[in-house]
Coordinates of N, CA, C and O in Angstrom, one line a residue:
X1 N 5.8 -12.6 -1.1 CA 6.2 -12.1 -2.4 C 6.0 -10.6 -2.6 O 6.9 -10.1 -3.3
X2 N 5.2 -9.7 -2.1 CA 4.8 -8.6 -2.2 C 6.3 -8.1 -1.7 O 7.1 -7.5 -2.4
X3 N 6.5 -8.3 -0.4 CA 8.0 -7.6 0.4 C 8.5 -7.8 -0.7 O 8.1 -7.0 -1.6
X4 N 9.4 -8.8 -1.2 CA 10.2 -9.2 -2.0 C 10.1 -8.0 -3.3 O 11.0 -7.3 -3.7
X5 N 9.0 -7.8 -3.8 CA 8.6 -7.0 -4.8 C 9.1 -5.3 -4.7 O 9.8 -4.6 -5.5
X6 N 8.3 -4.8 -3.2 CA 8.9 -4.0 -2.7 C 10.2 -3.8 -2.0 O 10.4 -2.6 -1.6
X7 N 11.1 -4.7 -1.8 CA 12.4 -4.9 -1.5 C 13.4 -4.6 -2.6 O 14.5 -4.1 -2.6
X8 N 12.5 -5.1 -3.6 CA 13.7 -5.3 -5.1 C 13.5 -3.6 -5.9 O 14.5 -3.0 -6.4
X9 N 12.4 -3.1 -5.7 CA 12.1 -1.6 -6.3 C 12.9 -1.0 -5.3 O 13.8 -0.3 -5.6
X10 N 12.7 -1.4 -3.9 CA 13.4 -0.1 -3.1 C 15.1 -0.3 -3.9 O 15.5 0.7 -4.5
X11 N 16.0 -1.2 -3.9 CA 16.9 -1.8 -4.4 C 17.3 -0.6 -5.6 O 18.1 0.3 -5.5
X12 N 16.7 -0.9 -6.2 CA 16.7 -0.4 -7.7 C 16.7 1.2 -7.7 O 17.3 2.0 -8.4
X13 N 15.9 1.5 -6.6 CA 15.4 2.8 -6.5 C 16.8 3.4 -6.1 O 16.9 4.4 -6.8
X14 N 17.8 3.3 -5.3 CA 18.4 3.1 -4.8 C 19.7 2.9 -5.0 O 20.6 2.9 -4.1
X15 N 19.9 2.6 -6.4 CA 20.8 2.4 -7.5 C 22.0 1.4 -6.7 O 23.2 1.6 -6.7
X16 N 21.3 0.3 -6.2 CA 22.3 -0.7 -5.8 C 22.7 -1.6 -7.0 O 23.8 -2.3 -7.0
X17 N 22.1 -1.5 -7.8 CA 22.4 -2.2 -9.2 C 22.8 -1.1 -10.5 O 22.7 -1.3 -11.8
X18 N 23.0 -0.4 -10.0 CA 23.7 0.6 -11.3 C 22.5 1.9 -11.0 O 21.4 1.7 -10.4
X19 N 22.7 3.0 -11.5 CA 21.8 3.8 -12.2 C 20.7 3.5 -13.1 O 21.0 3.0 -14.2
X20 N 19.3 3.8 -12.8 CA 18.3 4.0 -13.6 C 18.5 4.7 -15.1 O 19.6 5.3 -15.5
X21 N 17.4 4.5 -15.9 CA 17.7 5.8 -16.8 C 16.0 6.1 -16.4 O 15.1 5.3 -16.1
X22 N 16.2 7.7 -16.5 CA 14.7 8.5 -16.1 C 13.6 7.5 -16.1 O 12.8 7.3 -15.2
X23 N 13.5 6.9 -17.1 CA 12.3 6.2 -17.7 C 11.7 4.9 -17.1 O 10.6 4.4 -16.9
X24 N 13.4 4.5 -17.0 CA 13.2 3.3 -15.7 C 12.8 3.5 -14.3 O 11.9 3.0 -13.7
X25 N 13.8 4.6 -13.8 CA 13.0 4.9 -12.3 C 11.3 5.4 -12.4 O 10.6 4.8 -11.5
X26 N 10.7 6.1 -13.0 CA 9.7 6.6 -13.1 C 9.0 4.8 -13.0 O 8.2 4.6 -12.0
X27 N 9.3 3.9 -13.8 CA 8.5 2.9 -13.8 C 8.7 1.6 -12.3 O 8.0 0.8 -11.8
X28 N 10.0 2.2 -12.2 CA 10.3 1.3 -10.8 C 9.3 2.0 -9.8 O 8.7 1.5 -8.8
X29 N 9.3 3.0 -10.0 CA 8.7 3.3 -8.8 C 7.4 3.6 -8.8 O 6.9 4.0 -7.7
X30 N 6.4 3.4 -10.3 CA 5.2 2.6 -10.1 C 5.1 1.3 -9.8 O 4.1 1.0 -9.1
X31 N 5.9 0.4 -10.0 CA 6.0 -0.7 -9.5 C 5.8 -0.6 -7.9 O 4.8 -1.2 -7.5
X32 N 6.5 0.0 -7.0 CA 6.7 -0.1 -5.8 C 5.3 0.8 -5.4 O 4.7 0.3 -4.4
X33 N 4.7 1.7 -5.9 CA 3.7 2.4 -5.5 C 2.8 1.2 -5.5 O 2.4 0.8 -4.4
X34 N 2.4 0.8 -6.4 CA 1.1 -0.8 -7.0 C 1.3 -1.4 -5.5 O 0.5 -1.3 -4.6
X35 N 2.3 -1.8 -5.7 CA 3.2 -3.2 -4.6 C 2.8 -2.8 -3.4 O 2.1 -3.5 -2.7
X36 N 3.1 -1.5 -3.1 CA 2.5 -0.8 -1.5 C 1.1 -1.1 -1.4 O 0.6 -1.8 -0.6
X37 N 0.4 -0.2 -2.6 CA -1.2 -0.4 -2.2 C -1.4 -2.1 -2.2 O -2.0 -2.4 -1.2
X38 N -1.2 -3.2 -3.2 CA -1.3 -4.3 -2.5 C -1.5 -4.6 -1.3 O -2.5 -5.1 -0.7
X39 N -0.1 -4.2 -0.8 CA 0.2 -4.9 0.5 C -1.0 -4.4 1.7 O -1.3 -5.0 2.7
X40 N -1.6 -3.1 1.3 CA -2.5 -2.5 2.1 C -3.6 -3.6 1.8 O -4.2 -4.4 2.6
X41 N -3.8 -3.5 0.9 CA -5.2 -3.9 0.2 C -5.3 -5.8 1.3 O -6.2 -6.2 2.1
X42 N -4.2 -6.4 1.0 CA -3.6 -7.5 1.8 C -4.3 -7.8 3.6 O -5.0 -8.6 4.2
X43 N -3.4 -6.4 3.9 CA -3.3 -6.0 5.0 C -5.1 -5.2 5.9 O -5.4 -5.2 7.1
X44 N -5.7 -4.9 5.0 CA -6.7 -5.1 5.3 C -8.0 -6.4 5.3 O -9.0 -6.6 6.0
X45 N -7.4 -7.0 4.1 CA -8.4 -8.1 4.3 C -8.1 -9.2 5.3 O -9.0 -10.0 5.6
X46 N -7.3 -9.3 5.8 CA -6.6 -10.3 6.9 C -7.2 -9.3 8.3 O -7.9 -9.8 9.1
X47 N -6.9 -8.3 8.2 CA -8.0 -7.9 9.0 C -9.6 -8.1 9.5 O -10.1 -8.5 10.5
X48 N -10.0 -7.6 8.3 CA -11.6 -8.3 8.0 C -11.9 -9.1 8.5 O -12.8 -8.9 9.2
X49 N -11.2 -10.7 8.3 CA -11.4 -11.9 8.1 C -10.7 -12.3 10.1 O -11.3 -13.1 10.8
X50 N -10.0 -11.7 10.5 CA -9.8 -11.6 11.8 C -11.0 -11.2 13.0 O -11.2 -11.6 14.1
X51 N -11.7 -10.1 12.1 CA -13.0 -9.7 12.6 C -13.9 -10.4 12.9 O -14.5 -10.6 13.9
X52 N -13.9 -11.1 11.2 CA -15.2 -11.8 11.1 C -14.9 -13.5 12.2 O -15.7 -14.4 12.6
X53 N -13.9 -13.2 12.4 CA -13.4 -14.4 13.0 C -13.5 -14.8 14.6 O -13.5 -15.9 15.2
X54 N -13.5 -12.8 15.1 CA -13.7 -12.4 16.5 C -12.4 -12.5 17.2 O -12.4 -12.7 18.5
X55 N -11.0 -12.4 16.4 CA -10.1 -12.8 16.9 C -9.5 -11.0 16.4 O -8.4 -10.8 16.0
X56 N -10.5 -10.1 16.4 CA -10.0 -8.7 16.1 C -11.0 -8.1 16.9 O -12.0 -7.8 16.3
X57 N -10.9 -7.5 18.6 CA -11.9 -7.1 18.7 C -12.3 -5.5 18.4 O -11.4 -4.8 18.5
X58 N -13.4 -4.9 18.0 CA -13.8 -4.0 17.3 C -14.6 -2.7 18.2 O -15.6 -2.8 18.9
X59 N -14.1 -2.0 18.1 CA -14.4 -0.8 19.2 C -15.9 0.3 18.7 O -15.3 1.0 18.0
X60 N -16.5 0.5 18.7 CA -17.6 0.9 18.3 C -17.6 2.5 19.0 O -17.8 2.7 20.2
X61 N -17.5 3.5 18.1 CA -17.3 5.3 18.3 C -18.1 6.2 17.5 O -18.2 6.1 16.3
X62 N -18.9 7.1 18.1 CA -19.4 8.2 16.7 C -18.5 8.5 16.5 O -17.6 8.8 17.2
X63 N -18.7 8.6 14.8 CA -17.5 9.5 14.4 C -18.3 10.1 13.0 O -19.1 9.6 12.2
X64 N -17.9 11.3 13.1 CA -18.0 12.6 12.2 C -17.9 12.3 10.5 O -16.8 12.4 10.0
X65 N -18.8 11.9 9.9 CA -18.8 11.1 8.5 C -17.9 12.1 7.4 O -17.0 11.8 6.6
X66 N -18.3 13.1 7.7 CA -17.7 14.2 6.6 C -16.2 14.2 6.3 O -15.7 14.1 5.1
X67 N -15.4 14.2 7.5 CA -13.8 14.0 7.4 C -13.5 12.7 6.7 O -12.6 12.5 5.8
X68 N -14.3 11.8 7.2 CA -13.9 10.3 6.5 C -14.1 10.0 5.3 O -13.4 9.2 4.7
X69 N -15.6 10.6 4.6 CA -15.5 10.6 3.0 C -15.0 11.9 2.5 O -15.2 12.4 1.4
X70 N -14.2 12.3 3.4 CA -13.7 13.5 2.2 C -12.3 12.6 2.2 O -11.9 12.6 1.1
X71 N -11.6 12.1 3.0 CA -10.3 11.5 2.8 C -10.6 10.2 2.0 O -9.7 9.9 1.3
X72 N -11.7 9.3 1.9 CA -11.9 8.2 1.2 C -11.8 9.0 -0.3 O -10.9 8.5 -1.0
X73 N -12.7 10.2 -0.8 CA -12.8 10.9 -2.3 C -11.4 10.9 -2.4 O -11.1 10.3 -3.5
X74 N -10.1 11.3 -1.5 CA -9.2 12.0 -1.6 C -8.1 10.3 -2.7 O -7.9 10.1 -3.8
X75 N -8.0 9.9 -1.8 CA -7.7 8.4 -1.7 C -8.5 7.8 -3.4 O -7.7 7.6 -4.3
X76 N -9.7 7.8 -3.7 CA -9.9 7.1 -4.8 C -9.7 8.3 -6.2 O -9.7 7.8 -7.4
X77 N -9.5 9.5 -5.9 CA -8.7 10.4 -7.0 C -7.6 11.0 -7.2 O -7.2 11.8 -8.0
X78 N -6.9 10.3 -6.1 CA -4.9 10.3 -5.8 C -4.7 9.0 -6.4 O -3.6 8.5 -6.4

């Protein structure tokens, strides 16, 4: 359903069904923004649950914390 969602906004966006008026595209294309982060949001927990499953195997690296919550801050104030 989510494709579908984002299939029908790209559509729209796209003016295969006529022209927008401003107000509509502005809202089509929160629609499709929402729909995208879903599909992440989706796309990560199937992950998770692959992990937790051991059917994802998991690489273990230092890594530099600072770059990673400054793009997490970036991400929850975008």
């Amino acid at each position: 359903p989510i494709h579908a969602v984002l299939g029908y906004a790209s559509l729209l966006l796209d003016d295969v069904y006529g022209a927008l008026a401003p107000r509509q595209h502005e809202k089509v294309e929160r629609i499709q923004a929402a729909a995208q982060h879903l599909l992440e949001l989706v796309s990560d927990l199937l992950d998770l649950a692959r992990i937790e499953a051991g059917r994802l195997p998991v690489r273990m690296a230092p890594t530099a914390l600072a770059p990673v919550l400054r793009e997490a801050a970036m991400h929850a104030t975008g």
